[in-house]
Coordinates of C-alpha atoms in Angstrom, one line a residue:
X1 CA 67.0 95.9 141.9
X2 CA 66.1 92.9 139.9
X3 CA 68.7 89.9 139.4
X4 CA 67.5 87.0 136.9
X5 CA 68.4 83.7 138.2
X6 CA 71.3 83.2 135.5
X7 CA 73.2 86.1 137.4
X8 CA 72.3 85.2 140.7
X9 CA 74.2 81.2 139.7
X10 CA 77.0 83.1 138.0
X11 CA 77.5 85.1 141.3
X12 CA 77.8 82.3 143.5
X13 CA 79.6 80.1 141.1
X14 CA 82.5 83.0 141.2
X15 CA 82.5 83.1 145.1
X16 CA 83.3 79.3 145.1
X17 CA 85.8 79.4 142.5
X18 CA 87.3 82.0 144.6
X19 CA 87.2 80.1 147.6
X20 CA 88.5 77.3 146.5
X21 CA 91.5 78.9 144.6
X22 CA 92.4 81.1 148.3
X23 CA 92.1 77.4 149.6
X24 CA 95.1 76.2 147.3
X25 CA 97.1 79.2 147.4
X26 CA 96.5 79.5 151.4
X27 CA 97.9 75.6 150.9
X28 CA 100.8 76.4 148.5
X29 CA 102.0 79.3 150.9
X30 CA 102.3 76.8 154.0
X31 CA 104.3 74.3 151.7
X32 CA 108.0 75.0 150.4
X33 CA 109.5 73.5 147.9
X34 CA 112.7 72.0 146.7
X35 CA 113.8 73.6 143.8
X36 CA 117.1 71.1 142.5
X37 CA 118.9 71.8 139.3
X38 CA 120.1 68.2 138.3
X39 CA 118.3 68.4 134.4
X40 CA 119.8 69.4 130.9
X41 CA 115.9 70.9 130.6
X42 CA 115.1 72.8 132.7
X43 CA 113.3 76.4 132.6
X44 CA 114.7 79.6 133.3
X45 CA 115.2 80.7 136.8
X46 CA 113.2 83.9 136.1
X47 CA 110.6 81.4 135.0
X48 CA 110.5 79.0 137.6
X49 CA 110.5 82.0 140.3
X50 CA 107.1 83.3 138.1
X51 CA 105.6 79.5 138.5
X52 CA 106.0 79.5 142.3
X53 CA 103.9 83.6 142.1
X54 CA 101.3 82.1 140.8
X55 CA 101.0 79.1 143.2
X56 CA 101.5 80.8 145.8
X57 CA 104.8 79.2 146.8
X58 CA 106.6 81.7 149.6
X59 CA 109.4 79.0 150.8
X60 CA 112.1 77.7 148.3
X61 CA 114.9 75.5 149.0
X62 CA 118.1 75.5 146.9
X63 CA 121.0 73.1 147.8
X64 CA 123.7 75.4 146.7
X65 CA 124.1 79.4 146.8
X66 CA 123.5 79.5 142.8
X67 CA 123.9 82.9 140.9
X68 CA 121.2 82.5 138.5
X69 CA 118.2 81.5 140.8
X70 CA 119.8 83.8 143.4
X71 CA 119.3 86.6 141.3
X72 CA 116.0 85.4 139.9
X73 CA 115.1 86.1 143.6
X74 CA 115.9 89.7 143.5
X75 CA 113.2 92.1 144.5
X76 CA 111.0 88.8 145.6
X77 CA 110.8 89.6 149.6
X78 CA 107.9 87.2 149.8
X79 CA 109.7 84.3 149.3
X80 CA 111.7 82.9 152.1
X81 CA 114.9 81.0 150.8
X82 CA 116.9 78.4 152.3
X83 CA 120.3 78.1 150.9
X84 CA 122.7 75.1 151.2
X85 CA 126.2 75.3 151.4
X86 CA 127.6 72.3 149.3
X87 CA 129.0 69.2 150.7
X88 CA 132.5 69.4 148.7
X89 CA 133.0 73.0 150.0
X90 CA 133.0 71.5 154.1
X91 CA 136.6 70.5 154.2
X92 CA 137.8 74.1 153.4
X93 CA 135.1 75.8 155.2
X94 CA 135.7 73.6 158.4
X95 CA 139.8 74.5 158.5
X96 CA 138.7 78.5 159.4
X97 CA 136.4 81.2 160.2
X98 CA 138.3 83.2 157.5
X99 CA 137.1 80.8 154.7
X100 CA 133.3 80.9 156.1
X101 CA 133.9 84.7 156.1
X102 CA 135.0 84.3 152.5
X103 CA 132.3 82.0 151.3
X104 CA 129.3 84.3 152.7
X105 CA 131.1 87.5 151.2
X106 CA 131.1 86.1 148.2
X107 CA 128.0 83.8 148.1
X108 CA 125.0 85.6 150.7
X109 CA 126.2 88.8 150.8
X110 CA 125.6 90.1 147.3
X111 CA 121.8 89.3 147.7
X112 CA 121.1 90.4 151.6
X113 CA 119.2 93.8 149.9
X114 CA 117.0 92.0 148.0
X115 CA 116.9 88.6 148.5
X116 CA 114.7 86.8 151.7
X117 CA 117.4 84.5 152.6
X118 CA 116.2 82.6 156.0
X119 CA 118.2 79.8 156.3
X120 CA 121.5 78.5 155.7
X121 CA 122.1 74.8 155.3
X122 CA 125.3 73.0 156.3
X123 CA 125.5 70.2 154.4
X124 CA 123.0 67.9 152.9
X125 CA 122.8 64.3 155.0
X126 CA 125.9 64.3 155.6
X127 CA 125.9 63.2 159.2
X128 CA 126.4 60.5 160.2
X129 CA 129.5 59.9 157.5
X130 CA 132.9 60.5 156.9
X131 CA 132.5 64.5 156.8
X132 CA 129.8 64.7 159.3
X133 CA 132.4 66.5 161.8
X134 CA 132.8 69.5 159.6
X135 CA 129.0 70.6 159.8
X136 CA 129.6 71.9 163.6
X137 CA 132.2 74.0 162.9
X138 CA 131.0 75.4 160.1
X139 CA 128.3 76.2 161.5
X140 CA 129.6 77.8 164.4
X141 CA 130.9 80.2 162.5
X142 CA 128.2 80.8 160.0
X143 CA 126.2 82.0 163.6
X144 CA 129.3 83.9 164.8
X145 CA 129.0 85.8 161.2
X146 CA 125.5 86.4 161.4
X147 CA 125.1 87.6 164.9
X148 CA 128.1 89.6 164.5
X149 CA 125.8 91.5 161.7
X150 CA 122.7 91.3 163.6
X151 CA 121.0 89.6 160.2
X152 CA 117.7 87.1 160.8
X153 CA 119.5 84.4 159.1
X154 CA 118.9 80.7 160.9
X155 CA 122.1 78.2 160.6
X156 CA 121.1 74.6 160.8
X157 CA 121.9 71.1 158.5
X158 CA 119.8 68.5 156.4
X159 CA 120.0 65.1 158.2
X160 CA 118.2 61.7 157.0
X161 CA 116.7 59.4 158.8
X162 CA 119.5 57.3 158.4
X163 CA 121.0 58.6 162.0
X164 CA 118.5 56.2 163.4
X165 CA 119.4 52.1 164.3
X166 CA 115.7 52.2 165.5
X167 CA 112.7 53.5 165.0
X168 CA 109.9 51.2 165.5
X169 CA 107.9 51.4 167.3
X170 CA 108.7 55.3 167.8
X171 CA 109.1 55.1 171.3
X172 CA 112.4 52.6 171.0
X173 CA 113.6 55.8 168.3
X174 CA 117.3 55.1 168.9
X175 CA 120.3 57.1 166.8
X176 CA 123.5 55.0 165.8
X177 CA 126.5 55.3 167.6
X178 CA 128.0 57.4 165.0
X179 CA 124.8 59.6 164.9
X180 CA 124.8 59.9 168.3
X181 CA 128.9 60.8 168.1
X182 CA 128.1 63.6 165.2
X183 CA 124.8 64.7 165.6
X184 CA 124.2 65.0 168.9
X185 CA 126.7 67.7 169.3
X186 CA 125.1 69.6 166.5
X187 CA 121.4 69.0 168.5
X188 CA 122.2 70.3 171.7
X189 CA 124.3 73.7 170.1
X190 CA 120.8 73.8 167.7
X191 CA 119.0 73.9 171.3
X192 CA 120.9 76.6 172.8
X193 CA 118.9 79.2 170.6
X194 CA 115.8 76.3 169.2
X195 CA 116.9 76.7 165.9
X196 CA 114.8 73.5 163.8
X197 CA 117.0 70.6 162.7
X198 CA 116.2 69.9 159.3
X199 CA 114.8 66.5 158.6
X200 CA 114.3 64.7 155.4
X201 CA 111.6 62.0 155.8
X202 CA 109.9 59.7 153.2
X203 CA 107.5 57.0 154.0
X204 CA 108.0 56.0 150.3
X205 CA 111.1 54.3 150.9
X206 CA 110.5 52.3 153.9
X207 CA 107.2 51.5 151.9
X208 CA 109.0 49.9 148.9
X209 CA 111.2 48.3 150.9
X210 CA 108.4 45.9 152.3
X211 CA 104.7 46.6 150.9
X212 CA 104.0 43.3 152.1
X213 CA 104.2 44.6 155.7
X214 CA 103.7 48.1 155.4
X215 CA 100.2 48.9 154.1
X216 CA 100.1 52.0 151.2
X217 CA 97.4 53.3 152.7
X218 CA 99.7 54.1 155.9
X219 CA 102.4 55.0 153.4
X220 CA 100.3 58.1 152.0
X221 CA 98.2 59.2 154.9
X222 CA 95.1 58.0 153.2
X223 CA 94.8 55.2 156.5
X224 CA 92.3 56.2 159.4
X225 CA 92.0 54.1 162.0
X226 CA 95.6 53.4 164.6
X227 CA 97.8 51.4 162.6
X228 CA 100.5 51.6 165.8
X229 CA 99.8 51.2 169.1
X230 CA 102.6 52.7 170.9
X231 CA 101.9 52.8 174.2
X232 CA 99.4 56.1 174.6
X233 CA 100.6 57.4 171.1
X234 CA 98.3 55.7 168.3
X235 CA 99.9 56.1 164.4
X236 CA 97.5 56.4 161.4
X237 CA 100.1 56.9 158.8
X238 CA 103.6 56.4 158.6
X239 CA 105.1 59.9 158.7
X240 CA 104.0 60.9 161.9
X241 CA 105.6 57.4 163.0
X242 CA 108.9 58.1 161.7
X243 CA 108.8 62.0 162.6
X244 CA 108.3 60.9 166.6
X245 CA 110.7 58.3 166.5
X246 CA 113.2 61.0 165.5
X247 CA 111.6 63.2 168.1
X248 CA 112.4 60.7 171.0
X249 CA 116.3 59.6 169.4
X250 CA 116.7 63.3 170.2
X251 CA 115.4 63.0 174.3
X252 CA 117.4 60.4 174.6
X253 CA 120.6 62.5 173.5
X254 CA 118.8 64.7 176.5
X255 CA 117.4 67.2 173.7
X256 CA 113.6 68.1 173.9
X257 CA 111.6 70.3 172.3
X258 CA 114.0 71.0 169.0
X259 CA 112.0 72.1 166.3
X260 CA 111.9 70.1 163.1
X261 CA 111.5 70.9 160.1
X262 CA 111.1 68.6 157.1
X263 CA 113.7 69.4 154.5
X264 CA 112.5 66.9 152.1
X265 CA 109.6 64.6 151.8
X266 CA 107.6 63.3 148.2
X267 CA 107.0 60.8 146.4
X268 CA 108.4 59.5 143.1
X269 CA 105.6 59.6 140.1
X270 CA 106.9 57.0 138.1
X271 CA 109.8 54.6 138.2
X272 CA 109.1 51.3 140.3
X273 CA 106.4 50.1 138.5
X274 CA 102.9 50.2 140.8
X275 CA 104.0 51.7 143.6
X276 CA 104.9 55.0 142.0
X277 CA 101.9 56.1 140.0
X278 CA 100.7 59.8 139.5
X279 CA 97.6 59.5 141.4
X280 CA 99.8 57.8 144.6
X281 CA 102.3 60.5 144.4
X282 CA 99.3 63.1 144.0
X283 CA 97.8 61.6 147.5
X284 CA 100.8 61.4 149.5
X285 CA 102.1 65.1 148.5
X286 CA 98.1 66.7 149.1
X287 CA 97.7 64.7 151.9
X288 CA 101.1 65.9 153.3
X289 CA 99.8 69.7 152.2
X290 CA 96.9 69.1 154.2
X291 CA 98.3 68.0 157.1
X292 CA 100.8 71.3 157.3
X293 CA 97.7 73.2 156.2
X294 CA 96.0 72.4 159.1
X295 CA 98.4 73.3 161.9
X296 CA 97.5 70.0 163.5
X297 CA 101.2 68.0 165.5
X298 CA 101.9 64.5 165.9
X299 CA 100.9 61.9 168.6
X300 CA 104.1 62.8 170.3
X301 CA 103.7 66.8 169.7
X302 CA 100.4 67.4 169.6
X303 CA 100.3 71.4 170.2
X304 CA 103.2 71.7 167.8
X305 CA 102.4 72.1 163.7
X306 CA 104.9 70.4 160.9
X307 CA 106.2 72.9 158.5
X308 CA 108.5 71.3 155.6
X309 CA 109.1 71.7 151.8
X310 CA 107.7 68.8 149.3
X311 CA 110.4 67.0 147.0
X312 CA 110.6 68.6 144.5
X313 CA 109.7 71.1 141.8
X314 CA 110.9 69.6 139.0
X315 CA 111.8 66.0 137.3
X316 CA 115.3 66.3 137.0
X317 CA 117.0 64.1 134.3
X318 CA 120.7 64.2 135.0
X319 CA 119.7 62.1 138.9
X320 CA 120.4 58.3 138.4
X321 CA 117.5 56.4 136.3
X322 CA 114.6 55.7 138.0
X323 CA 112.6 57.0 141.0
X324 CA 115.0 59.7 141.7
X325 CA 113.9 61.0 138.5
X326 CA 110.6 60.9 139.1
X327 CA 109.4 63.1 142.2
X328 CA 108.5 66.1 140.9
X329 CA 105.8 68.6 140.8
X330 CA 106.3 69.5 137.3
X331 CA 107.4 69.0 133.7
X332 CA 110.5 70.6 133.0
X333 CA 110.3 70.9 129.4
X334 CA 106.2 72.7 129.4
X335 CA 106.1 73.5 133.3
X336 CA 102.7 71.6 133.3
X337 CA 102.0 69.7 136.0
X338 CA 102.6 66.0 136.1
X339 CA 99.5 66.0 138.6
X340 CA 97.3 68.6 139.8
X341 CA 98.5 70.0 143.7
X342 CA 98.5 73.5 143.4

């Protein structure tokens, strides 16, 4: 059979095209994302849940058990969901297990047939802080719940980086005395059955806090060569830096090999002038893709791959003015990207 050499281009042309679109979709898959609700603009749920199809997105974060987006996710058993249980509803959830029992009759429940719900958050960086206590209880019977109905439904909490007084270099990672009086509790019951803490880590802040010190390309994983010595554990960039100095806060509570996962981590497109461009936040966010992509740990972990959800899908309007406004994936008004990832 006889191909001219315009078919024979064509041909290949479509295998790379291919290739290179399982390569982003492979990356989207390993990648959640945070999908928050804090905009006057936003797109459907049902339209939003389409966006993340077509990416390729299969992990999805929401910060509250929302009735819209929860029955967006109907019929979607591809797409593991975390759900948060809000901060104001602690107090009540804290005084009894018959509350919890209320809150996932009425919240989870309804969507357990058809809805992939994975995780359940308690609490969003609210340890170390005034209602930092409630998470443990809370969760304690959120697991009673579960195991009681034999569901695969994880219970864990969002915590900041905050819970450290020090982190550099890694090795000196230290958590605050109230960290260590609220957290470590919540650690060591996480390590009974290695269910991951959930982590929120951003290099941009520590960045824009001092760029005279801390180099950008550190910040956004874009630096080669060992930045920080520490010890036998050289740092490249700045996220593996502060994930192992939350790795070795937690040995010193006595608790080793807890999972993390990274709840949050972006950076803001726009908002504090040159640090907070659209190509930056495009490097930092595919370099972070990349490096969950490839499976590969940190100094500290090296046999052990970082999972975690990029921050966030959306601009959201209604955050205070600024960067916060700024870290999203997308426009909310067209759904175009604000700078190509996916």
């Amino acid at each position: 059979m006889h191909y001219s050499l315009k078919t024979v281009f064509l041909f290949f042309l479509s295998c790379i095209v291919l290739i290179f679109n399982y390569g982003l979709i492979t990356a989207a898959s390993n990648v959640g994302l945070n999908y928050g609700l804090l905009g006057d603009n936003l797109p459907s749920p049902s339209n939003v849940i389409n966006l993340y199809k077509s990416i390729g997105i299969t992990k999805v974060r929401i910060f509250d058990p929302n009735t819209e987006v929860l029955n967006a996710l109907r019929g979607h058993q591809d797409i593991q969901v975390t759900v948060g249980v809000r901060d104001e509803d602690l107090a009540l959830l804290a005084a009894s297990e018959e509350a919890v029992e209320g809150w996932f009759t009425t919240n989870i429940e309804p969507y357990l047939a058809d809805v992939n719900i994975s995780f359940i958050t308690v609490g969003n960086e609210v340890i170390p802080g005034p209602i930092g206590p409630q998470v443990l209880p809370v969760m304690t019977s959120l697991i009673n719940l579960v195991k009681s109905r034999n569901l695969p439904i994880s219970i864990s909490t969002v915590v900041s980086m905050a819970n450290l007084g020090q982190s550099y270099p890694p090795s000196v990672g230290m958590f605050t005395s109230q960290a260590r009086e609220q957290l470590t509790p919540v650690l060591k019951f996480l390590s009974q059955t290695s269910t991951p803490i959930l982590v929120n880590i951003y290099p941009y802040f520590p960045y824009a806090t001092d760029p005279f010190n801390i180099h950008l390309d550190y910040a956004i994983f874009k630096n080669q060569a060992v930045v920080v010595q520490d010890g036998p554990l050289g740092y490249s960039n700045m996220f593996e830096a502060m994930f192992d100095a939350f790795l070795w806060a937690m040995e010193k509570e006595g608790v080793k090999d807890l999972p993390i996962v990274v709840s949050e981590t972006g950076w803001p497109s726009a908002g504090n002038g040159d640090m907070t461009t659209p190509l930056i936040a495009a490097t930092y966010n595919g370099n972070f893709v990349k490096r969950v992509v490839s499976g590969k740990g940190t100094p500290k972990r090296p046999n052990s791959g970082v999972n975690g959800f990029l921050f966030a899908t959306f601009n959201e309007n209604q955050k205070p003015p600024g960067t916060e406004q700024n870290f999203g994936l997308y426009n909310p008004v067209d759904m175009k990207p604000i700078y190509k990832l996916f």
